[in-house]
Amino acid sequence: MESFKQELYENGYFRQEELVFWDCGPDQRARVAALLSRLGAFAGYDYDARGLTHEVLWANREVFLLSRAAMKIHDCPRARDLLDITTWEAGTRAAHMRRYYEMKDQAGRPRVSAKTDWILVDPVTRKILRPSAFTAKPLASSDRPLDCPEPRKIALPTGDRESLGTRTVRWSDLDGNGHLFSGNYGDIVWDALPEDLQPLTPREFHINYSREAVLGDTLKLEGRRSGEGYFVEGLGPRGVCFTALCVF
C-alpha cells in the first residue's frame, strides 16, 4: 500500500492512503476486515512516530491489546479511493484506554468512523494493568466529536443459534505477536454469514475481542439474527474468542 503523506500532531496521527483491490470484495467496496486492519495499524503508526515502538513498549512490559471496536460506515470506501485517515487518543474509561479514528475522502466527507477500547497488559505475566500504570507517556484525552456508536459489550440474544461451521487459525492469519490478527476477524465473520447477508455493506460493525487465538486453534462459529442485526460468535478451546454484530 502506497503512503502519500503523513503528519504527527499533539494528540493524534494523520496518514493518507489509497485503497487497493486487495482491500475490497467482488463489488470493489472495502471489506470490513480491511477497515478493521487500519485500527490496529494506525494506533501503531501513532506510537511509532513518538518513538514508542512495539519493542520499546515490550521492554517496558506495557503493551496494548484491542478489546472492543465500534465502526460506522457512512459511505463505504471503494477500490482506488484516496482516504485521509486520522487517529487520536480519547481518554480512559474504567480499565479501557480509548482511541478514535476517522476516514475521510478528498472532499472532506466522512466515509468511516470508529471508536475503540484498549487494555494495557504486561506481556510477560499477561496481567491486565490499570491505565494509570502506563509510564511511557501521559495518556491524552479529547472532546472532539465523532459520529460513531460507543464500543460496548456484545452478547448473542437468547434463543436458538445457527451453526456456522468451524474455522481453524492458519499461519497466514497470524500477526507479529503470533496471534490471530485483529483485522482478520472481519473476514472470518463475513465468510460465516448467511449467503443473503454477505453481499451487503453494514451500516455499523461491532466486535468484542475476548480471548486470543493462536495457530491451530479451531473456532466453533455460531450466529443469530435479531432486530439489531446479525450476531456471530467464535468459541475457541479456552472459551469465547470473539463476538461480533453486523448492523445492515
Coordinates of N, CA and C in Angstrom, one line a residue:
M1 N 0.8 -1.2 0.0 CA 0.0 0.0 0.0 C 0.9 1.2 0.0
E2 N 0.6 2.2 -0.9 CA 1.4 3.4 -1.0 C 1.0 4.4 0.0
S3 N 1.9 5.1 0.6 CA 1.6 6.1 1.6 C 1.9 7.5 0.9
F4 N 1.0 8.4 0.9 CA 1.2 9.6 0.2 C 1.7 10.8 1.1
K5 N 1.1 10.9 2.3 CA 1.7 11.9 3.2 C 1.2 11.5 4.6
Q6 N 1.9 12.0 5.6 CA 1.6 11.7 7.0 C 2.0 12.9 7.9
E7 N 1.4 13.0 9.0 CA 1.7 14.1 9.9 C 1.4 13.6 11.4
L8 N 2.3 14.0 12.3 CA 2.1 13.8 13.7 C 1.7 15.1 14.3
Y9 N 0.6 15.1 15.1 CA 0.3 16.3 15.8 C 0.1 16.0 17.3
E10 N -0.2 17.0 18.1 CA -0.1 16.8 19.6 C -0.8 15.6 20.1
N11 N -2.0 15.4 19.7 CA -2.8 14.2 20.2 C -3.3 13.4 19.0
G12 N -2.5 13.1 18.1 CA -3.0 12.3 17.0 C -2.0 12.1 15.9
Y13 N -2.5 11.4 14.9 CA -1.7 11.0 13.8 C -2.6 11.0 12.5
F14 N -2.0 11.5 11.4 CA -2.7 11.6 10.2 C -1.9 10.9 9.1
R15 N -2.6 10.2 8.2 CA -1.9 9.5 7.1 C -2.9 9.4 6.0
Q16 N -2.3 9.5 4.8 CA -3.2 9.4 3.6 C -2.8 8.1 2.9
E17 N -3.9 7.3 2.6 CA -3.6 6.0 1.9 C -4.7 5.8 0.9
E18 N -4.2 5.0 -0.1 CA -5.1 4.6 -1.2 C -5.6 3.1 -1.0
L19 N -6.9 2.9 -1.1 CA -7.4 1.5 -1.1 C -7.0 0.8 -2.4
V20 N -6.5 -0.4 -2.2 CA -6.2 -1.2 -3.4 C -7.2 -2.4 -3.5
F21 N -7.1 -3.1 -4.6 CA -8.1 -4.2 -4.8 C -8.0 -5.2 -3.7
W22 N -6.9 -5.5 -3.1 CA -6.8 -6.4 -2.0 C -7.7 -6.1 -0.9
D23 N -7.9 -4.8 -0.7 CA -8.8 -4.3 0.4 C -10.3 -4.5 0.2
C24 N -10.6 -4.9 -1.0 CA -12.0 -4.9 -1.4 C -12.6 -6.2 -1.7
G25 N -13.9 -6.4 -1.7 CA -14.6 -7.6 -2.2 C -14.9 -7.5 -3.6
P26 N -15.8 -8.4 -4.1 CA -16.1 -8.5 -5.5 C -16.8 -7.3 -6.0
D27 N -17.5 -6.5 -5.1 CA -18.2 -5.3 -5.5 C -17.2 -4.1 -5.5
Q28 N -16.0 -4.3 -5.3 CA -14.9 -3.3 -5.2 C -15.2 -2.3 -4.0
R29 N -15.9 -2.7 -3.0 CA -16.1 -1.9 -1.8 C -15.2 -2.5 -0.7
A30 N -14.7 -1.7 0.2 CA -13.8 -2.1 1.2 C -14.4 -3.2 2.1
R31 N -13.7 -4.3 2.3 CA -14.1 -5.3 3.2 C -14.0 -4.8 4.7
V32 N -14.9 -5.3 5.5 CA -14.8 -4.9 6.9 C -13.4 -5.3 7.5
A33 N -12.9 -6.4 7.1 CA -11.5 -6.8 7.5 C -10.5 -5.7 7.2
A34 N -10.6 -5.1 6.0 CA -9.6 -4.1 5.6 C -9.7 -2.9 6.5
L35 N -11.0 -2.5 6.8 CA -11.2 -1.3 7.7 C -10.7 -1.6 9.1
L36 N -11.0 -2.8 9.6 CA -10.6 -3.2 10.9 C -9.1 -3.2 11.0
S37 N -8.4 -3.6 10.0 CA -6.9 -3.7 10.0 C -6.3 -2.3 10.2
R38 N -7.0 -1.3 9.7 CA -6.5 0.1 9.9 C -6.5 0.5 11.4
L39 N -7.3 -0.1 12.2 CA -7.4 0.4 13.6 C -6.2 0.0 14.3
G40 N -5.7 -1.2 14.3 CA -4.5 -1.6 14.9 C -3.3 -1.0 14.3
A41 N -3.3 -0.9 13.0 CA -2.1 -0.3 12.3 C -1.9 1.1 12.6
F42 N -3.0 1.9 12.6 CA -2.8 3.3 12.8 C -2.5 3.7 14.3
A43 N -3.0 2.9 15.2 CA -2.5 3.1 16.6 C -1.0 2.8 16.7
G44 N -0.6 1.8 16.0 CA 0.9 1.5 16.0 C 1.7 2.7 15.3
Y45 N 1.2 3.2 14.2 CA 1.8 4.3 13.5 C 2.0 5.5 14.4
D46 N 0.9 5.8 15.2 CA 0.9 6.9 16.1 C 2.0 6.8 17.1
Y47 N 2.1 5.6 17.8 CA 3.1 5.4 18.8 C 4.5 5.3 18.2
D48 N 4.6 4.6 17.1 CA 5.9 4.5 16.4 C 6.5 5.9 16.2
A49 N 5.7 6.8 15.7 CA 6.1 8.2 15.3 C 6.6 8.9 16.6
R50 N 6.1 8.5 17.7 CA 6.5 9.1 19.0 C 7.7 8.4 19.7
G51 N 8.3 7.4 19.0 CA 9.4 6.7 19.5 C 9.0 5.5 20.4
L52 N 7.7 5.3 20.5 CA 7.2 4.2 21.3 C 6.8 3.0 20.5
T53 N 7.8 2.3 20.0 CA 7.7 1.2 19.1 C 7.2 0.0 19.9
H54 N 6.8 -1.1 19.2 CA 6.4 -2.3 19.9 C 7.6 -2.8 20.8
E55 N 8.8 -2.7 20.3 CA 9.9 -3.2 21.1 C 10.1 -2.4 22.3
V56 N 9.9 -1.1 22.3 CA 10.1 -0.2 23.4 C 9.0 -0.6 24.5
L57 N 7.8 -0.7 24.0 CA 6.7 -1.0 24.9 C 6.9 -2.4 25.6
W58 N 7.3 -3.3 24.7 CA 7.5 -4.7 25.3 C 8.6 -4.7 26.4
A59 N 9.7 -3.9 26.1 CA 10.7 -3.8 27.1 C 10.3 -3.2 28.4
N60 N 9.3 -2.3 28.3 CA 8.7 -1.7 29.5 C 7.6 -2.5 30.1
R61 N 7.3 -3.7 29.4 CA 6.3 -4.6 29.9 C 4.9 -3.9 30.0
E62 N 4.6 -3.1 28.9 CA 3.4 -2.4 28.8 C 2.9 -2.4 27.4
V63 N 2.0 -3.3 27.0 CA 1.6 -3.4 25.6 C 0.0 -3.2 25.6
F64 N -0.5 -2.8 24.5 CA -1.9 -2.6 24.3 C -2.5 -3.7 23.6
L65 N -3.7 -4.2 24.0 CA -4.5 -5.1 23.2 C -5.8 -4.6 22.9
L66 N -6.3 -4.7 21.7 CA -7.6 -4.2 21.3 C -8.7 -5.1 22.0
S67 N -9.6 -4.4 22.7 CA -10.6 -5.1 23.4 C -12.0 -5.0 22.8
R68 N -12.4 -3.8 22.3 CA -13.7 -3.6 21.7 C -13.5 -2.6 20.6
A69 N -14.4 -2.7 19.6 CA -14.4 -1.7 18.5 C -15.8 -1.5 18.0
A70 N -16.2 -0.3 17.7 CA -17.4 0.0 17.0 C -17.1 0.9 15.8
M71 N -17.7 0.5 14.7 CA -17.4 1.2 13.4 C -18.7 1.6 12.8
K72 N -18.8 2.9 12.3 CA -19.9 3.3 11.5 C -19.4 3.6 10.1
I73 N -20.1 3.0 9.1 CA -19.7 3.1 7.7 C -20.7 4.1 7.1
H74 N -20.3 5.3 6.9 CA -21.2 6.4 6.3 C -21.3 6.2 4.8
D75 N -20.2 5.9 4.1 CA -20.2 5.6 2.7 C -19.0 4.8 2.4
C76 N -19.3 3.5 2.2 CA -18.2 2.5 2.1 C -17.1 2.9 1.1
P77 N -15.9 3.0 1.5 CA -14.8 3.3 0.5 C -14.7 2.2 -0.5
R78 N -14.2 2.6 -1.7 CA -14.1 1.7 -2.8 C -12.6 1.6 -3.3
A79 N -12.4 0.7 -4.1 CA -11.0 0.5 -4.7 C -10.5 1.8 -5.3
R80 N -9.3 2.1 -5.1 CA -8.6 3.3 -5.6 C -9.1 4.6 -4.9
D81 N -9.9 4.5 -3.9 CA -10.3 5.8 -3.2 C -9.0 6.2 -2.4
L82 N -8.8 7.5 -2.3 CA -7.7 8.0 -1.5 C -8.3 8.6 -0.2
L83 N -7.9 8.0 0.9 CA -8.5 8.4 2.2 C -7.5 9.1 3.1
D84 N -8.0 10.1 3.8 CA -7.3 10.8 4.8 C -7.7 10.1 6.1
I85 N -6.8 9.4 6.8 CA -7.1 8.7 8.0 C -6.5 9.3 9.2
T86 N -7.3 9.6 10.2 CA -6.8 10.3 11.4 C -7.1 9.5 12.6
T87 N -6.2 9.4 13.6 CA -6.5 8.7 14.9 C -6.0 9.6 16.0
W88 N -6.7 9.5 17.1 CA -6.3 10.3 18.3 C -6.8 9.6 19.6
E89 N -6.1 9.8 20.7 CA -6.5 9.2 22.0 C -7.7 10.0 22.5
A90 N -8.5 9.3 23.2 CA -9.8 9.9 23.7 C -10.0 9.6 25.2
G91 N -8.9 9.6 26.0 CA -9.1 9.4 27.4 C -9.2 7.9 27.8
T92 N -9.7 7.7 29.0 CA -9.9 6.4 29.6 C -11.3 6.2 30.1
R93 N -11.7 5.0 30.2 CA -13.0 4.6 30.8 C -12.8 3.3 31.5
A94 N -12.8 3.4 32.9 CA -12.6 2.2 33.7 C -11.2 1.6 33.4
A95 N -11.1 0.3 33.0 CA -9.9 -0.3 32.6 C -9.4 -0.1 31.2
H96 N -10.3 0.6 30.4 CA -10.0 0.8 29.0 C -9.4 2.1 28.7
M97 N -8.5 2.1 27.7 CA -8.0 3.3 27.1 C -8.7 3.5 25.7
R98 N -9.1 4.7 25.4 CA -10.0 4.9 24.3 C -9.2 5.6 23.1
R99 N -9.5 5.1 21.9 CA -8.9 5.7 20.7 C -9.9 5.8 19.6
Y100 N -9.9 7.0 18.9 CA -10.9 7.2 17.9 C -10.2 7.3 16.5
Y101 N -11.0 7.1 15.5 CA -10.5 7.1 14.1 C -11.5 7.8 13.2
E102 N -11.0 8.5 12.2 CA -11.9 9.0 11.2 C -11.3 8.9 9.8
M103 N -12.0 8.3 8.8 CA -11.5 8.2 7.5 C -12.4 9.1 6.6
K104 N -11.7 10.0 5.9 CA -12.4 11.0 5.0 C -11.9 10.9 3.6
D105 N -12.8 11.2 2.6 CA -12.3 11.3 1.3 C -11.7 12.6 1.0
Q106 N -11.3 12.8 -0.3 CA -10.6 14.1 -0.6 C -11.4 15.3 -0.6
A107 N -12.8 15.1 -0.6 CA -13.7 16.3 -0.4 C -14.0 16.6 1.0
G108 N -13.4 15.8 1.9 CA -13.6 16.1 3.4 C -14.8 15.4 3.9
R109 N -15.4 14.5 3.2 CA -16.6 13.8 3.6 C -16.3 12.6 4.5
P110 N -16.9 12.4 5.6 CA -16.6 11.2 6.4 C -17.1 9.9 5.7
R111 N -16.2 8.9 5.6 CA -16.6 7.7 5.0 C -16.7 6.6 6.0
V112 N -15.8 6.6 7.0 CA -15.8 5.6 8.1 C -15.4 6.3 9.4
S113 N -16.1 6.0 10.5 CA -15.7 6.5 11.8 C -15.6 5.2 12.7
A114 N -14.7 5.3 13.7 CA -14.5 4.1 14.6 C -14.1 4.6 16.0
K115 N -14.6 3.9 17.0 CA -14.2 4.1 18.3 C -13.7 2.8 18.9
T116 N -12.6 2.8 19.6 CA -12.1 1.5 20.2 C -11.7 1.7 21.6
D117 N -11.8 0.5 22.3 CA -11.3 0.4 23.7 C -10.1 -0.6 23.7
W118 N -9.1 -0.2 24.4 CA -7.9 -1.0 24.5 C -7.6 -1.3 26.0
I119 N -6.9 -2.4 26.3 CA -6.5 -2.7 27.6 C -5.0 -2.8 27.6
L120 N -4.4 -2.4 28.8 CA -3.0 -2.4 29.0 C -2.6 -3.8 29.7
V121 N -1.6 -4.4 29.1 CA -1.2 -5.8 29.6 C 0.3 -5.9 29.8
D122 N 0.7 -6.6 30.8 CA 2.1 -7.0 31.0 C 2.3 -8.2 30.1
P123 N 3.1 -8.1 29.0 CA 3.2 -9.2 28.1 C 3.9 -10.5 28.7
V124 N 4.6 -10.3 29.8 CA 5.2 -11.5 30.4 C 4.3 -12.2 31.3
T125 N 3.6 -11.5 32.2 CA 2.7 -12.2 33.1 C 1.2 -12.3 32.5
R126 N 0.9 -11.6 31.5 CA -0.4 -11.5 30.9 C -1.4 -10.8 31.8
K127 N -0.9 -10.1 32.8 CA -1.8 -9.5 33.8 C -2.3 -8.2 33.2
I128 N -3.6 -7.9 33.4 CA -4.2 -6.6 32.9 C -3.8 -5.5 33.9
L129 N -3.3 -4.4 33.3 CA -2.9 -3.3 34.2 C -3.9 -2.1 34.1
R130 N -4.0 -1.3 35.1 CA -4.8 -0.1 35.0 C -4.2 0.9 34.1
P131 N -5.0 1.8 33.4 CA -4.4 2.8 32.6 C -3.4 3.7 33.3
S132 N -3.6 3.9 34.6 CA -2.7 4.7 35.4 C -1.3 4.1 35.5
A133 N -1.2 2.8 35.2 CA 0.1 2.2 35.3 C 1.0 2.4 34.1
F134 N 0.4 3.0 33.1 CA 1.2 3.3 31.8 C 2.2 4.4 32.1
T135 N 3.5 4.1 31.8 CA 4.6 5.0 32.2 C 5.2 5.6 30.9
A136 N 4.9 5.1 29.7 CA 5.7 5.5 28.5 C 5.4 7.0 28.2
K137 N 4.2 7.4 28.4 CA 3.8 8.8 28.1 C 2.4 9.1 28.8
P138 N 2.1 10.3 29.0 CA 0.7 10.6 29.5 C -0.3 10.2 28.5
L139 N -1.4 9.6 28.9 CA -2.5 9.3 28.0 C -3.3 10.6 27.8
A140 N -3.5 10.9 26.5 CA -4.2 12.1 26.2 C -5.7 11.9 26.1
S141 N -6.4 13.0 26.1 CA -7.9 13.0 26.0 C -8.3 14.0 25.0
S142 N -9.6 13.9 24.6 CA -10.0 14.9 23.6 C -11.6 14.9 23.6
D143 N -12.1 16.1 23.4 CA -13.6 16.3 23.3 C -14.0 16.4 21.9
R144 N -13.2 16.1 21.0 CA -13.5 16.2 19.5 C -14.7 15.2 19.2
P145 N -15.8 15.7 18.7 CA -16.9 14.9 18.4 C -16.7 13.9 17.3
L146 N -17.3 12.8 17.3 CA -17.2 11.8 16.3 C -18.5 11.1 16.1
D147 N -19.1 11.0 14.9 CA -20.3 10.4 14.6 C -20.1 8.9 14.5
C148 N -20.2 8.2 15.7 CA -20.0 6.8 15.7 C -20.5 6.3 17.0
P149 N -21.1 5.1 17.0 CA -21.6 4.5 18.3 C -20.5 4.2 19.2
E150 N -20.8 4.0 20.5 CA -19.8 3.6 21.5 C -19.5 2.1 21.5
P151 N -18.2 1.7 21.7 CA -18.0 0.3 21.9 C -18.7 -0.2 23.1
R152 N -19.2 -1.4 23.1 CA -20.0 -1.9 24.2 C -19.8 -3.4 24.2
K153 N -20.3 -4.0 25.3 CA -20.3 -5.5 25.4 C -21.3 -6.0 24.4
I154 N -20.9 -7.0 23.6 CA -21.8 -7.7 22.7 C -22.1 -9.1 23.1
A155 N -23.4 -9.5 23.1 CA -23.7 -10.8 23.5 C -24.8 -11.3 22.6
L156 N -24.7 -12.6 22.2 CA -25.8 -13.1 21.3 C -27.1 -13.1 22.1
P157 N -28.2 -12.7 21.4 CA -29.5 -12.8 22.1 C -29.9 -14.2 22.5
T158 N -30.7 -14.4 23.5 CA -31.1 -15.7 23.9 C -32.0 -16.4 22.8
G159 N -31.9 -17.7 22.8 CA -32.7 -18.4 21.8 C -31.8 -19.3 21.0
D160 N -32.4 -20.0 20.0 CA -31.7 -20.9 19.2 C -30.6 -20.2 18.4
R161 N -29.5 -20.8 18.3 CA -28.4 -20.3 17.5 C -28.2 -21.1 16.2
E162 N -27.7 -20.4 15.1 CA -27.4 -21.1 13.9 C -25.9 -21.6 14.0
S163 N -25.7 -22.8 13.6 CA -24.3 -23.3 13.4 C -23.7 -22.8 12.1
L164 N -22.6 -22.1 12.2 CA -21.9 -21.5 11.1 C -20.6 -22.2 10.7
G165 N -20.4 -23.4 11.2 CA -19.2 -24.2 10.9 C -18.1 -23.9 11.9
T166 N -16.9 -24.2 11.4 CA -15.7 -24.0 12.2 C -14.7 -23.3 11.4
R167 N -13.7 -22.7 12.1 CA -12.6 -22.0 11.4 C -11.3 -22.3 12.2
T168 N -10.3 -22.9 11.5 CA -9.1 -23.2 12.2 C -8.1 -22.0 11.9
V169 N -7.4 -21.6 12.9 CA -6.4 -20.5 12.7 C -5.2 -21.0 11.9
R170 N -4.9 -20.4 10.8 CA -3.9 -20.8 9.9 C -2.7 -19.8 10.1
W171 N -1.6 -20.3 9.5 CA -0.3 -19.5 9.5 C -0.5 -18.0 9.0
S172 N -1.3 -17.9 7.9 CA -1.5 -16.6 7.3 C -2.4 -15.7 8.1
D173 N -3.0 -16.2 9.1 CA -3.9 -15.4 10.0 C -3.1 -14.7 11.1
L174 N -1.9 -15.1 11.3 CA -1.1 -14.6 12.5 C -0.5 -13.2 12.2
D175 N -0.4 -12.5 13.3 CA 0.3 -11.2 13.2 C 1.7 -11.3 13.9
G176 N 2.4 -10.2 14.0 CA 3.7 -10.3 14.6 C 3.8 -10.8 16.0
N177 N 2.7 -10.8 16.7 CA 2.7 -11.4 18.0 C 2.4 -12.9 18.1
G178 N 2.2 -13.5 16.9 CA 1.8 -14.9 16.8 C 0.4 -15.2 17.2
H179 N -0.5 -14.2 17.1 CA -1.9 -14.4 17.4 C -2.7 -14.1 16.1
L180 N -4.0 -14.5 16.1 CA -4.9 -14.2 15.1 C -5.0 -12.7 15.0
F181 N -4.7 -12.1 13.8 CA -4.7 -10.7 13.6 C -6.1 -10.1 13.8
S182 N -6.2 -9.0 14.5 CA -7.5 -8.4 14.8 C -8.3 -8.0 13.5
G183 N -7.6 -7.6 12.5 CA -8.3 -7.3 11.2 C -8.9 -8.5 10.6
N184 N -8.3 -9.7 10.7 CA -8.7 -10.9 10.0 C -10.1 -11.4 10.6
Y185 N -10.5 -11.0 11.8 CA -11.8 -11.4 12.3 C -12.9 -10.9 11.4
G186 N -12.7 -9.8 10.7 CA -13.7 -9.4 9.8 C -14.0 -10.3 8.7
D187 N -12.9 -10.9 8.1 CA -13.1 -11.9 7.1 C -13.7 -13.2 7.6
I188 N -13.3 -13.6 8.8 CA -13.9 -14.8 9.4 C -15.4 -14.6 9.6
V189 N -15.8 -13.4 10.1 CA -17.3 -13.1 10.2 C -18.0 -13.2 8.9
W190 N -17.4 -12.6 7.9 CA -18.1 -12.5 6.6 C -18.1 -13.8 5.9
D191 N -17.1 -14.6 6.0 CA -17.2 -16.0 5.4 C -18.2 -16.8 6.1
A192 N -18.6 -16.5 7.4 CA -19.6 -17.3 8.1 C -21.0 -16.8 7.9
L193 N -21.2 -15.6 7.5 CA -22.5 -15.0 7.4 C -23.4 -15.8 6.5
P194 N -24.7 -15.9 6.7 CA -25.7 -16.4 5.7 C -25.5 -15.8 4.4
E195 N -25.7 -16.5 3.3 CA -25.4 -16.0 1.9 C -26.2 -14.7 1.6
D196 N -27.4 -14.5 2.2 CA -28.2 -13.4 1.8 C -27.6 -12.1 2.4
L197 N -26.7 -12.2 3.4 CA -26.1 -11.1 4.0 C -24.7 -10.7 3.5
Q198 N -24.1 -11.7 3.0 CA -22.7 -11.5 2.6 C -22.5 -10.4 1.6
P199 N -23.4 -10.2 0.6 CA -23.1 -9.1 -0.4 C -23.4 -7.7 0.2
L200 N -24.0 -7.6 1.4 CA -24.5 -6.3 1.9 C -23.3 -5.6 2.6
T201 N -23.4 -4.2 2.6 CA -22.5 -3.4 3.3 C -23.1 -3.0 4.6
P202 N -22.5 -3.3 5.8 CA -23.1 -2.9 7.0 C -23.1 -1.4 7.3
R203 N -24.1 -0.9 8.0 CA -24.1 0.5 8.4 C -23.2 0.6 9.6
E204 N -23.2 -0.4 10.5 CA -22.3 -0.5 11.7 C -21.7 -1.9 11.8
F205 N -20.6 -1.9 12.5 CA -20.0 -3.2 12.8 C -19.4 -3.1 14.2
H206 N -19.7 -4.0 15.1 CA -19.2 -4.0 16.4 C -18.5 -5.3 16.7
I207 N -17.4 -5.3 17.5 CA -16.8 -6.6 17.8 C -16.1 -6.4 19.2
N208 N -16.2 -7.5 19.9 CA -15.5 -7.7 21.2 C -14.5 -8.8 21.0
Y209 N -13.2 -8.5 21.4 CA -12.1 -9.5 21.4 C -12.0 -10.0 22.8
S210 N -12.4 -11.2 23.0 CA -12.4 -11.7 24.4 C -11.2 -12.5 24.8
R211 N -10.7 -13.4 23.9 CA -9.5 -14.2 24.1 C -8.8 -14.3 22.8
E212 N -7.4 -14.4 23.0 CA -6.6 -14.5 21.8 C -6.7 -15.9 21.2
A213 N -6.5 -16.0 19.9 CA -6.5 -17.3 19.2 C -5.1 -17.5 18.6
V214 N -4.6 -18.7 18.6 CA -3.2 -18.9 18.1 C -3.3 -20.0 17.1
L215 N -2.1 -20.3 16.5 CA -2.0 -21.2 15.4 C -2.6 -22.6 15.8
G216 N -3.5 -23.1 15.0 CA -4.1 -24.4 15.2 C -5.4 -24.4 16.0
D217 N -5.7 -23.3 16.7 CA -7.0 -23.2 17.4 C -8.1 -23.4 16.4
T218 N -9.1 -24.1 16.8 CA -10.3 -24.2 15.9 C -11.5 -23.5 16.6
L219 N -12.0 -22.5 15.9 CA -13.1 -21.7 16.4 C -14.5 -22.3 15.9
K220 N -15.4 -22.6 16.9 CA -16.7 -23.0 16.5 C -17.6 -21.7 16.4
L221 N -18.1 -21.5 15.2 CA -18.8 -20.3 14.9 C -20.3 -20.5 15.0
E222 N -21.0 -19.6 15.7 CA -22.4 -19.6 15.9 C -23.0 -18.3 15.6
G223 N -24.3 -18.2 15.1 CA -24.9 -16.9 14.8 C -26.3 -16.9 15.1
R224 N -26.8 -15.6 15.1 CA -28.3 -15.4 15.4 C -28.7 -14.1 14.8
R225 N -29.9 -14.1 14.2 CA -30.5 -12.9 13.7 C -31.3 -12.2 14.8
S226 N -31.4 -10.9 14.8 CA -32.2 -10.2 15.8 C -32.6 -8.9 15.1
G227 N -33.4 -8.1 15.8 CA -33.8 -6.8 15.3 C -32.6 -5.9 15.1
E228 N -31.5 -6.1 15.9 CA -30.4 -5.2 15.8 C -29.6 -5.5 14.5
G229 N -29.6 -6.8 14.1 CA -28.7 -7.2 13.0 C -28.4 -8.7 13.1
Y230 N -27.2 -9.1 12.7 CA -26.8 -10.5 12.8 C -25.5 -10.6 13.7
F231 N -25.6 -11.5 14.7 CA -24.6 -11.7 15.6 C -23.8 -12.9 15.2
V232 N -22.5 -12.9 15.4 CA -21.6 -14.0 15.1 C -20.7 -14.2 16.3
E233 N -20.5 -15.4 16.8 CA -19.6 -15.6 18.0 C -18.7 -16.8 17.6
G234 N -17.4 -16.6 18.0 CA -16.4 -17.7 17.8 C -16.0 -18.2 19.2
L235 N -16.2 -19.5 19.3 CA -15.9 -20.2 20.6 C -14.6 -21.0 20.3
G236 N -13.6 -20.7 21.1 CA -12.3 -21.4 21.0 C -12.1 -22.4 22.1
P237 N -10.9 -23.0 22.1 CA -10.6 -24.0 23.1 C -10.6 -23.5 24.5
R238 N -10.4 -22.2 24.7 CA -10.3 -21.5 26.0 C -11.6 -20.7 26.3
G239 N -12.6 -20.9 25.5 CA -13.8 -20.1 25.8 C -14.1 -19.2 24.6
V240 N -15.0 -18.2 24.8 CA -15.4 -17.3 23.8 C -14.2 -16.5 23.3
C241 N -13.9 -16.5 22.0 CA -12.8 -15.8 21.4 C -13.2 -14.4 21.0
F242 N -14.4 -14.3 20.3 CA -14.9 -13.0 19.9 C -16.4 -13.1 19.7
T243 N -17.0 -11.9 19.7 CA -18.4 -11.8 19.4 C -18.6 -10.5 18.6
A244 N -19.3 -10.6 17.5 CA -19.5 -9.5 16.6 C -21.0 -9.3 16.3
L245 N -21.3 -8.0 15.9 CA -22.6 -7.7 15.5 C -22.5 -6.9 14.2
C246 N -23.2 -7.3 13.2 CA -23.3 -6.6 11.9 C -24.7 -6.0 11.8
V247 N -24.7 -4.7 11.6 CA -26.0 -3.9 11.5 C -26.1 -3.5 10.1
F248 N -27.2 -4.0 9.4 CA -27.4 -3.7 8.0 C -28.5 -2.7 7.8

